Coordinates of C-alpha atoms and ligand atoms in Angstrom, one line a residue:
M1 CA 225.2 248.7 -90.4
L2 CA 224.7 252.4 -89.6
T3 CA 221.5 253.3 -90.5
R4 CA 218.6 252.5 -88.3
P5 CA 217.4 248.6 -89.3
D6 CA 214.0 248.2 -90.8
V7 CA 213.7 244.9 -88.6
A8 CA 215.0 243.9 -85.5
V9 CA 214.7 240.4 -84.4
V10 CA 215.0 239.6 -80.9
G11 CA 215.8 235.9 -80.6
A12 CA 217.9 234.1 -82.8
G13 CA 216.2 230.3 -82.7
P14 CA 214.9 228.9 -85.6
V15 CA 212.1 230.8 -85.7
G16 CA 214.0 234.2 -85.3
L17 CA 216.3 233.3 -87.8
A18 CA 214.1 232.3 -90.3
I19 CA 212.2 235.8 -90.2
A20 CA 215.6 237.5 -90.5
W21 CA 216.6 235.3 -93.6
R22 CA 213.5 235.6 -95.3
C23 CA 213.5 239.8 -94.7
A24 CA 217.0 240.4 -95.7
A25 CA 216.0 238.3 -98.4
R26 CA 213.5 240.6 -99.5
G27 CA 215.8 243.6 -99.3
L28 CA 214.9 244.8 -96.0
R29 CA 217.8 246.0 -93.3
V30 CA 218.1 243.3 -90.6
T31 CA 219.6 242.9 -87.4
V32 CA 219.2 240.0 -84.9
H33 CA 219.8 240.3 -81.3
D34 CA 220.7 237.2 -79.1
P35 CA 223.4 236.4 -76.8
A36 CA 223.5 232.9 -77.8
P37 CA 221.9 231.8 -81.0
G38 CA 220.0 228.3 -81.4
S39 CA 221.0 227.7 -77.7
G40 CA 217.4 227.6 -76.6
A41 CA 214.7 224.8 -77.1
S42 CA 215.9 224.2 -80.3
H43 CA 218.9 222.9 -78.9
V44 CA 217.3 219.7 -77.6
A45 CA 214.4 219.6 -80.1
A46 CA 214.4 216.2 -82.1
G47 CA 213.1 218.1 -85.3
M48 CA 209.9 216.3 -85.8
L49 CA 207.7 217.4 -88.4
S50 CA 204.5 215.8 -87.5
P51 CA 201.3 217.6 -88.5
V52 CA 199.5 214.1 -88.1
A53 CA 200.9 212.5 -85.1
E54 CA 200.9 215.6 -83.2
A55 CA 197.1 216.7 -84.2
Y56 CA 195.4 216.1 -80.8
F57 CA 192.0 216.5 -79.4
G58 CA 190.5 220.1 -79.6
E59 CA 193.5 221.6 -81.3
H60 CA 191.9 221.7 -85.0
E61 CA 193.2 225.2 -85.8
L62 CA 196.9 224.5 -84.6
T63 CA 196.6 221.0 -86.5
G64 CA 195.4 223.1 -89.6
L65 CA 198.8 225.4 -89.4
L66 CA 201.0 222.4 -88.6
A67 CA 199.6 220.8 -92.0
E68 CA 200.0 224.0 -94.0
S69 CA 203.8 224.4 -92.3
A70 CA 204.7 220.9 -93.0
A71 CA 203.7 221.2 -96.7
R72 CA 205.7 224.3 -97.1
W73 CA 208.9 222.3 -95.4
P74 CA 210.7 220.6 -98.6
R75 CA 210.8 223.9 -100.4
F76 CA 212.0 225.5 -97.3
A77 CA 214.7 223.0 -97.1
A78 CA 215.7 223.3 -100.3
D79 CA 215.4 227.1 -100.4
L80 CA 217.8 226.8 -97.3
A81 CA 220.4 224.6 -98.6
E82 CA 220.6 226.5 -101.9
A83 CA 221.2 230.0 -99.3
S84 CA 223.4 228.4 -96.5
G85 CA 224.9 225.7 -98.9
A86 CA 224.2 223.8 -95.9
D87 CA 222.0 220.3 -95.4
V88 CA 219.6 220.2 -92.6
G89 CA 218.9 216.5 -92.6
Y90 CA 215.4 216.7 -94.1
R91 CA 213.9 213.3 -94.3
A92 CA 211.1 212.1 -95.6
D93 CA 210.9 208.4 -94.4
G94 CA 207.6 208.8 -92.6
T95 CA 206.5 208.0 -88.6
L96 CA 205.2 204.9 -87.1
V97 CA 202.8 205.2 -84.1
V98 CA 202.8 202.2 -82.4
G99 CA 201.7 200.7 -78.7
L100 CA 203.4 198.1 -76.6
T101 CA 200.3 196.6 -74.5
A102 CA 196.8 196.3 -75.6
D103 CA 196.2 199.3 -73.3
D104 CA 199.1 201.4 -75.2
L105 CA 197.4 200.5 -78.7
A106 CA 194.1 201.3 -77.5
E107 CA 195.3 204.8 -76.7
A108 CA 197.2 204.9 -79.9
R109 CA 194.2 204.1 -81.6
R110 CA 191.8 206.6 -80.2
L111 CA 194.3 209.2 -81.2
W112 CA 194.6 208.2 -84.7
S113 CA 190.8 207.5 -85.2
Y114 CA 190.4 211.2 -84.4
Q115 CA 193.2 212.2 -87.1
Q116 CA 191.7 209.8 -89.5
G117 CA 188.5 211.8 -88.5
L118 CA 190.1 215.2 -89.5
G119 CA 191.3 213.8 -92.8
L120 CA 194.9 213.3 -92.0
P121 CA 197.0 210.6 -93.7
I122 CA 197.4 207.9 -91.2
T123 CA 196.5 204.4 -92.0
P124 CA 196.6 201.4 -89.2
L125 CA 198.9 198.7 -90.1
R126 CA 198.5 194.9 -89.4
P127 CA 201.5 193.6 -86.7
S128 CA 203.2 191.7 -90.0
E129 CA 202.9 195.0 -92.1
L130 CA 204.2 197.0 -89.2
R131 CA 207.3 194.4 -88.8
D132 CA 208.1 194.3 -92.7
R133 CA 208.6 198.4 -92.3
E134 CA 210.7 198.4 -89.1
P135 CA 211.8 194.8 -88.3
A136 CA 213.8 196.6 -85.4
L137 CA 210.5 196.9 -83.3
A138 CA 209.9 194.4 -80.5
P139 CA 208.2 191.5 -81.7
R140 CA 205.5 192.1 -78.5
V141 CA 204.5 195.6 -79.9
R142 CA 200.8 195.1 -80.4
G143 CA 200.2 197.2 -83.4
G144 CA 200.4 200.7 -85.2
A145 CA 199.8 203.0 -87.9
V146 CA 202.1 205.0 -90.6
A147 CA 201.8 209.0 -90.9
P148 CA 203.6 209.0 -94.5
G149 CA 203.6 212.6 -94.3
D150 CA 205.5 212.9 -90.7
H151 CA 209.1 213.8 -91.7
Q152 CA 212.0 215.0 -89.7
V153 CA 214.9 217.6 -89.9
D154 CA 217.7 218.1 -87.6
P155 CA 217.4 221.2 -85.5
R156 CA 221.3 221.5 -84.8
R157 CA 221.8 221.5 -88.5
L158 CA 219.1 224.0 -88.9
V159 CA 220.1 226.6 -86.7
P160 CA 223.7 227.1 -88.2
A161 CA 222.4 227.0 -91.7
L162 CA 219.5 229.5 -91.1
R163 CA 222.1 231.6 -89.4
A164 CA 224.3 231.4 -92.6
A165 CA 221.5 232.3 -94.8
A166 CA 220.7 235.3 -92.9
E167 CA 224.0 236.5 -92.8
R168 CA 224.3 235.9 -96.3
A169 CA 221.4 237.9 -97.1
G170 CA 222.8 240.8 -95.2
A171 CA 221.2 240.4 -91.9
V172 CA 223.4 241.5 -89.0
L173 CA 223.7 239.3 -85.6
R174 CA 224.1 241.3 -82.5
P175 CA 225.4 239.1 -79.8
A176 CA 223.8 240.4 -76.7
R177 CA 220.6 240.1 -74.6
V178 CA 217.9 242.5 -74.8
G179 CA 216.3 243.1 -71.3
A180 CA 213.5 245.4 -72.6
L181 CA 212.3 246.7 -76.0
S182 CA 212.8 249.8 -75.3
E183 CA 216.8 248.7 -75.8
V184 CA 216.0 248.0 -79.6
D185 CA 215.5 250.7 -82.3
A186 CA 214.0 249.5 -85.7
R187 CA 211.2 250.3 -87.9
V188 CA 209.7 247.1 -86.9
T189 CA 211.2 244.9 -84.1
V190 CA 209.9 241.3 -83.8
V191 CA 210.0 239.4 -80.5
A192 CA 210.7 235.7 -81.5
A193 CA 212.4 235.1 -78.0
G194 CA 211.0 231.9 -77.0
C195 CA 210.0 232.0 -73.3
G196 CA 211.7 235.1 -73.2
A197 CA 208.8 236.8 -74.8
A198 CA 206.7 237.0 -71.6
D199 CA 209.1 239.2 -69.9
L200 CA 209.4 241.5 -73.1
T201 CA 205.6 241.6 -73.8
G202 CA 203.8 240.4 -71.1
L203 CA 202.1 237.9 -73.3
P204 CA 201.1 234.3 -71.6
V205 CA 204.0 232.5 -72.6
R206 CA 205.2 229.8 -69.9
P207 CA 208.1 227.5 -69.8
V208 CA 207.2 223.7 -70.2
K209 CA 210.2 221.4 -69.7
G210 CA 211.2 218.8 -71.9
Q211 CA 213.8 216.0 -70.9
V212 CA 215.6 214.1 -74.4
L213 CA 218.2 211.9 -74.6
R214 CA 220.5 211.3 -77.6
L215 CA 222.0 207.8 -78.3
R216 CA 224.3 206.8 -80.8
A217 CA 224.4 203.4 -82.7
P218 CA 227.6 201.3 -82.2
G219 CA 230.4 201.6 -84.8
R220 CA 228.7 205.1 -85.7
G221 CA 226.3 203.4 -88.5
A222 CA 223.1 204.5 -89.0
P223 CA 220.4 203.1 -87.0
D224 CA 218.6 199.7 -87.9
F225 CA 215.5 201.9 -88.1
R226 CA 214.4 204.5 -90.7
H227 CA 210.9 205.8 -89.5
V228 CA 210.4 208.3 -87.1
I229 CA 208.7 206.0 -84.0
R230 CA 205.9 207.3 -81.5
G231 CA 204.9 204.8 -78.9
Y232 CA 203.1 204.1 -76.0
A233 CA 204.6 202.0 -73.7
D234 CA 203.4 200.9 -70.7
G235 CA 201.5 204.5 -70.4
E236 CA 204.7 206.3 -71.5
S237 CA 204.6 208.5 -74.4
I238 CA 207.7 208.8 -76.1
Y239 CA 209.3 209.4 -79.4
L240 CA 212.1 207.8 -81.2
V241 CA 214.1 209.8 -84.1
P242 CA 217.0 208.0 -86.2
R243 CA 219.5 210.0 -88.1
D244 CA 221.6 209.0 -91.0
S245 CA 224.8 209.7 -88.6
G246 CA 223.7 207.3 -86.2
E247 CA 222.0 209.5 -83.6
V248 CA 218.8 208.3 -81.9
V249 CA 216.4 211.1 -80.2
V250 CA 214.7 209.9 -77.2
G251 CA 212.0 212.4 -76.1
A252 CA 210.4 213.7 -74.1
T253 CA 209.1 214.7 -71.0
V254 CA 206.3 217.5 -70.7
E255 CA 206.6 219.0 -67.4
E256 CA 205.0 222.4 -66.0
R257 CA 208.6 223.5 -64.8
A258 CA 211.1 226.3 -65.7
D259 CA 214.4 224.4 -64.5
T260 CA 216.8 222.9 -66.7
E261 CA 217.9 219.5 -64.6
V262 CA 217.8 216.5 -65.8
T263 CA 216.3 213.7 -63.5
A264 CA 217.5 210.1 -63.1
G265 CA 213.5 209.1 -63.2
A266 CA 213.0 210.6 -66.3
V267 CA 215.9 209.2 -67.6
L268 CA 214.9 205.5 -66.6
R269 CA 211.4 205.9 -67.8
L270 CA 212.3 207.0 -71.4
L271 CA 215.2 204.6 -71.7
R272 CA 212.8 202.0 -70.6
A273 CA 210.1 202.9 -72.8
A274 CA 212.5 203.2 -75.8
V275 CA 214.0 199.8 -75.4
D276 CA 210.9 198.1 -74.7
L277 CA 210.1 199.4 -78.0
V278 CA 213.2 199.0 -80.0
P279 CA 215.3 196.6 -78.0
E280 CA 218.6 197.0 -80.2
L281 CA 218.8 200.6 -78.3
A282 CA 219.9 198.8 -75.5
E283 CA 223.2 198.5 -77.0
Y284 CA 223.5 202.2 -78.1
D285 CA 226.0 204.3 -76.4
L286 CA 223.9 207.2 -74.1
V287 CA 226.0 210.4 -75.4
E288 CA 223.4 212.9 -73.8
A289 CA 220.9 213.9 -71.3
T290 CA 219.7 217.5 -71.9
A291 CA 216.3 219.4 -71.1
G292 CA 215.0 222.3 -72.5
L293 CA 211.9 224.7 -72.0
R294 CA 209.3 224.5 -74.9
P295 CA 207.4 228.6 -74.8
G296 CA 203.6 227.3 -73.8
T297 CA 200.6 229.1 -74.0
P298 CA 197.2 228.7 -72.5
D299 CA 195.5 227.0 -75.8
N300 CA 198.8 225.3 -76.8
A301 CA 199.0 227.4 -80.0
P302 CA 201.5 229.7 -81.0
I303 CA 201.2 233.6 -81.1
I304 CA 201.9 235.4 -84.2
G305 CA 201.0 238.9 -85.1
S306 CA 200.7 242.6 -84.1
L307 CA 201.3 243.2 -80.1
P308 CA 198.4 245.0 -79.1
G309 CA 199.1 248.9 -77.8
R310 CA 202.5 249.0 -79.3
P311 CA 202.9 249.9 -82.7
G312 CA 205.6 248.5 -84.6
V313 CA 206.3 245.4 -82.5
L314 CA 205.6 241.9 -83.9
V315 CA 205.5 238.7 -82.1
A316 CA 206.5 235.0 -83.0
T317 CA 206.4 233.0 -80.1
G318 CA 204.6 230.4 -78.0
H319 CA 205.1 227.5 -80.7
H320 CA 205.5 224.9 -77.7
R321 CA 205.9 221.6 -79.0
H322 CA 206.0 222.8 -82.9
G323 CA 208.5 225.4 -83.1
I324 CA 210.7 223.5 -86.1
V325 CA 207.8 222.4 -88.0
L326 CA 206.0 226.1 -87.8
T327 CA 209.4 227.6 -88.7
P328 CA 208.4 227.9 -92.6
V329 CA 205.0 229.3 -92.1
T330 CA 205.8 231.6 -89.0
A331 CA 208.7 233.0 -90.9
D332 CA 206.2 233.4 -94.2
L333 CA 203.7 234.9 -92.8
V334 CA 205.6 237.4 -90.4
T335 CA 207.5 238.6 -93.3
E336 CA 204.7 239.1 -95.3
L337 CA 202.8 241.2 -92.6
I338 CA 206.1 243.4 -92.4
V339 CA 206.3 243.8 -96.4
T340 CA 202.8 244.5 -96.7
G341 CA 201.4 245.5 -93.6
E342 CA 198.6 243.1 -94.2
P343 CA 198.1 240.0 -92.1
D344 CA 197.5 236.4 -93.8
P345 CA 194.1 235.3 -92.8
L346 CA 196.0 232.1 -92.1
L347 CA 196.9 234.3 -88.7
A348 CA 193.6 234.7 -87.5
P349 CA 193.4 232.2 -84.7
F350 CA 196.8 232.9 -83.7
T351 CA 197.1 237.0 -82.7
P352 CA 198.1 238.2 -80.0
D353 CA 194.9 239.7 -79.1
R354 CA 193.2 236.6 -78.6
F355 CA 194.4 236.9 -74.9
G356 CA 192.2 240.1 -74.4
K357 CA 193.2 242.6 -71.7
E358 CA 194.3 240.0 -69.4
R359 CA 197.7 239.5 -70.8
R360 CA 199.6 238.1 -68.2
W361 CA 198.1 234.4 -67.7
N362 CA 201.3 232.7 -65.9
Ligands
LIG1 N1 207.8 218.0 -80.3 C1 208.1 217.5 -79.5 C2 208.2 217.9 -77.9 O1 208.0 218.8 -77.7 O2 208.5 216.9 -77.0

């Protein structure tokens, strides 16, 4: 590409690649800058699309955006399959939220009562109903609920599919690190660099470490359970994400740290909770233990929109625990903003200017 691009996207994780794809598909000239596409948080992510099970106290605006994006996912996955020729493993089996002990169940119930109060689809189940749905659960699991609209995709299939779709639409990947925004020359620059956005923009994005395990069913058949399971087990909060390939993702720690070391203690806690909830997992192969850095923000919500004082610079970062679910809505809203110049009202709670003049909180 010899002419100046219309859009330069800094960061080739799911959010950056989806923006690149959508913009290129609208006829814009797009470059994407990243020395190692898909090597950030998405490489570790489990891929839960959980607008309900991840609706937490005091985050109702974020919950609205999660629900909006989750509703866009089926169409997004279908469009992406058509544009890339690849399947991203979208599965709509739903999510079970379970508690191992009476205390765990009380904690889970507090959260799902709040979620029901918001009108979100989550339905408590009797223990027998729970086990009918998922016989692989341990008999001593005290109870749970089902969130039928909380689905999943496989982030490790998503990134190559997005890259193929973006490149087929004409986007050009530049495999180099961008150390400062002055190194990029385009009509619009979009910073979608996860934790790297902090240095590039001064916005308050900080790393939040998550340690994650990947198990594999013996014989490489599919796991014996189909739902995503979010469980409270002796005070640990974990999730189990089964894939058709036989993989089960077990996550995750939430640590205010910036390293990506895997610790014995975290592996022990995740495995103990996993096996307490689904005993057959003790027979699975442990194939991977990794840690990634979620881009966290002071209010746990993403930062999407124009960077104050920097005409032509947009930001799409700070997706924290929700990068995968928020990919479609982020890409759609940023693309519309670039094409029309008008921010969608959905963006109002998430714009970079909400942090005021004090841009560096971390
Ligand atoms: N969304 C799951 C996590 O961040 O661990």
